[in-house]
Amino acid sequence: MKIKDIDVTFDFTSDTKGFWDGFWERNDGLGAGGADPDSKSKTLRLYSQLIWSKRLPNGEAMELEDGKSKFYLRWKDFYFSNDSITASFRYYRNRPFLEMVGKEVKDYHQFVENYLHKLYQIGGEVILPSAIGGINQTRGFRSDIRDRWDLTLECIRRYYNGEDSPLKGVLDKNKSFFNLFVDFKGYVDFFFFQDLVDDKYSKVLLWLNTWKIQSELTPRAMFH
């Protein structure tokens, strides 16, 4: 397979065995997949290997290898996992809000399923260094990030500027990874995140109350 053969509308839940089995019986009725496409979809692994095997901003050519059963993808001493940059926030603490959404749509189950089919497409995926307690896990567990990729990207922007952020500790531990991209612009351009920043690469366009947060709150406050 070559880059031109990639289907940008391919749904990675479709080749993740067990994802939809008993979906609505899990998570106290809020729904949950029986397997994770980020690690179990063979198509996603192949697409990620093809897309991110290219020249890095530091001049090196990254040629990713399939890590088979032990690792997801690897290159030199780097080991990568795949992560979705979108989320459905179907957590128990959000039940009141989700019930409100359910009243506004004709078929809530179908609404969620349609969303997940689109969520698990290649445009919503990225690779990150793989490690227990790494970037992926940390951004998911921190209450001031809560799996939001816009806030994660803002932390990465601050990392390159030498500024503090809720993810500073884990980003510092992955210095060798971020050095591959030289600076924030290099990182954004490599992973095609141009739509998430302004034209000067100086601001991350936050997905919730973007302009209010950026113009009225201090940088520290946007995480609270």
XYZ file of C-alpha atoms in Angstrom:
224
model
C 0.000 0.000 0.000
C 1.105 3.583 -0.743
C 0.024 6.966 0.623
C -2.303 7.507 -2.349
C -4.194 4.329 -1.422
C -5.210 5.586 2.040
C -8.961 5.938 2.517
C -9.411 9.028 4.717
C -12.980 7.965 5.544
C -12.063 4.467 6.733
C -13.626 3.705 10.135
C -11.084 1.980 12.373
C -13.806 0.487 14.577
C -14.751 -1.654 11.583
C -11.582 -3.763 11.808
C -11.297 -3.677 15.609
C -12.681 -7.045 16.688
C -15.134 -6.737 19.550
C -15.442 -2.940 19.561
C -19.215 -2.884 19.047
C -20.031 -6.132 20.883
C -22.194 -5.224 23.883
C -21.314 -1.558 23.405
C -24.368 -0.094 25.202
C -24.134 -2.557 28.053
C -20.828 -1.060 29.199
C -19.965 2.095 31.139
C -23.214 2.052 33.125
C -25.258 2.366 29.935
C -23.237 5.253 28.503
C -21.539 2.937 26.036
C -17.942 1.819 25.624
C -15.996 -0.116 23.045
C -14.932 -3.655 23.806
C -11.500 -3.047 22.257
C -9.367 0.014 21.454
C -8.914 0.872 17.746
C -5.819 2.903 18.637
C -4.023 -0.333 19.448
C -6.087 -3.077 17.767
C -6.920 -1.746 14.295
C -4.401 -3.166 11.810
C -5.495 -0.614 9.229
C -4.791 2.296 11.562
C -1.332 0.935 12.344
C -0.548 0.610 8.631
C -1.898 4.079 7.810
C 0.118 5.634 10.668
C 3.263 3.858 9.525
C 2.821 5.177 5.985
C 1.842 8.746 6.846
C 4.485 9.503 9.478
C 7.372 7.829 7.678
C 8.824 10.991 6.172
C 11.549 13.589 6.604
C 11.593 15.299 9.989
C 12.169 19.044 10.519
C 15.621 18.235 11.969
C 16.614 16.754 8.600
C 16.433 13.053 9.477
C 14.186 10.671 7.565
C 11.900 8.773 9.922
C 11.136 5.286 8.606
C 8.702 3.641 10.979
C 8.692 -0.111 11.454
C 5.790 -2.230 12.619
C 6.662 -3.280 16.163
C 4.455 -6.379 15.800
C 3.136 -7.707 19.100
C 5.569 -6.011 21.516
C 5.501 -2.442 20.206
C 3.076 -0.474 18.044
C 5.525 1.413 15.818
C 9.226 2.094 16.264
C 12.127 4.037 14.779
C 15.642 3.965 16.187
C 15.208 4.158 19.987
C 11.717 5.652 19.731
C 8.589 3.600 20.351
C 5.225 5.054 19.421
C 1.587 4.438 20.218
C -1.420 5.829 18.405
C -3.832 8.251 20.050
C -7.129 9.798 19.040
C -7.158 13.602 19.237
C -10.935 13.687 19.631
C -13.046 12.433 22.532
C -16.705 11.777 23.307
C -16.504 12.513 27.071
C -18.989 9.780 27.922
C -17.929 9.732 31.572
C -20.231 9.025 34.487
C -19.705 12.535 35.871
C -21.050 13.909 32.578
C -24.295 11.912 32.718
C -26.575 14.950 33.343
C -25.130 16.713 30.305
C -25.347 13.573 28.157
C -28.986 13.131 29.151
C -29.636 16.697 27.998
C -28.053 15.859 24.644
C -30.212 12.733 24.453
C -33.349 14.871 24.680
C -32.220 17.044 21.783
C -31.537 14.322 19.217
C -33.939 11.907 17.590
C -31.973 8.722 18.340
C -29.218 9.204 20.931
C -27.637 5.780 20.404
C -27.424 6.330 16.668
C -26.105 9.842 17.261
C -23.219 8.533 19.392
C -22.458 5.664 17.035
C -22.320 7.991 14.027
C -19.980 10.280 15.946
C -17.641 7.412 16.823
C -17.568 6.185 13.234
C -16.235 9.617 12.236
C -14.027 10.022 15.300
C -12.012 6.930 14.435
C -10.823 8.106 11.027
C -7.216 8.932 10.132
C -7.765 12.691 10.399
C -8.377 12.292 14.121
C -5.253 10.270 14.952
C -1.651 11.033 15.898
C 1.360 9.105 17.191
C 3.022 9.838 20.539
C 5.964 8.301 22.384
C 4.812 5.082 24.041
C 5.421 4.731 27.789
C 3.555 3.985 31.004
C 2.758 7.360 32.487
C 3.638 9.001 29.167
C 2.012 11.899 27.327
C -1.066 9.967 26.211
C -1.862 8.602 29.650
C -1.020 11.798 31.525
C -3.196 14.079 29.414
C -6.093 11.671 29.868
C -5.830 11.506 33.649
C -5.180 15.179 34.411
C -8.424 16.957 35.315
C -7.191 20.226 33.773
C -6.597 18.583 30.382
C -9.189 15.768 30.297
C -8.058 14.331 26.976
C -8.595 17.621 25.113
C -6.120 17.835 22.257
C -6.399 21.623 21.942
C -5.151 22.007 25.521
C -2.500 19.353 24.921
C -1.259 21.262 21.881
C -1.197 24.473 23.923
C 1.034 22.692 26.446
C 3.319 21.616 23.601
C 3.467 25.210 22.327
C 4.498 26.341 25.793
C 7.082 23.583 25.999
C 8.849 24.908 22.919
C 8.680 28.442 24.364
C 10.168 27.318 27.676
C 6.941 28.117 29.547
C 5.128 26.274 32.319
C 2.041 24.121 31.690
C 0.109 21.269 33.327
C 2.018 18.786 31.123
C 5.477 20.304 31.541
C 6.865 17.355 33.512
C 5.930 14.656 31.019
C 6.855 16.799 28.004
C 10.289 17.475 29.500
C 10.793 13.712 29.832
C 10.219 13.414 26.096
C 12.714 16.094 25.090
C 14.441 13.831 22.562
C 11.120 13.333 20.745
C 10.299 17.040 20.558
C 13.837 17.834 19.424
C 13.036 15.950 16.212
C 10.715 18.802 15.184
C 13.076 21.660 16.167
C 10.313 24.076 17.186
C 6.535 24.414 17.525
C 6.058 25.253 13.851
C 8.005 22.147 12.901
C 5.805 20.005 15.132
C 2.566 21.528 13.825
C 3.571 21.230 10.172
C 4.829 17.659 10.512
C 1.531 16.433 11.981
C -0.704 18.702 9.830
C -2.135 20.665 12.779
C -2.144 23.995 10.907
C -5.925 24.352 11.352
C -5.435 24.342 15.126
C -3.150 27.397 15.293
C -3.167 30.972 14.014
C -1.199 31.917 10.906
C 1.809 32.975 12.988
C 1.886 29.745 15.014
C 1.714 31.907 18.134
C -1.698 30.809 19.428
C -3.596 27.550 19.675
C -7.230 27.946 18.627
C -9.060 26.393 21.545
C -12.153 24.380 20.694
C -14.365 25.594 23.560
C -15.105 29.327 23.948
C -11.953 30.009 21.966
C -12.025 33.782 21.771
C -13.377 34.334 25.265
C -10.667 32.151 26.774
C -7.864 33.698 24.755
C -8.864 37.339 25.189
C -10.317 37.502 28.692
C -8.451 34.929 30.748
C -4.825 34.706 31.722
C -2.820 31.867 30.124
C -2.799 29.972 33.427
C -6.555 30.336 33.868
C -7.420 28.604 30.607
C -6.631 25.280 32.311
C -9.157 25.760 35.123
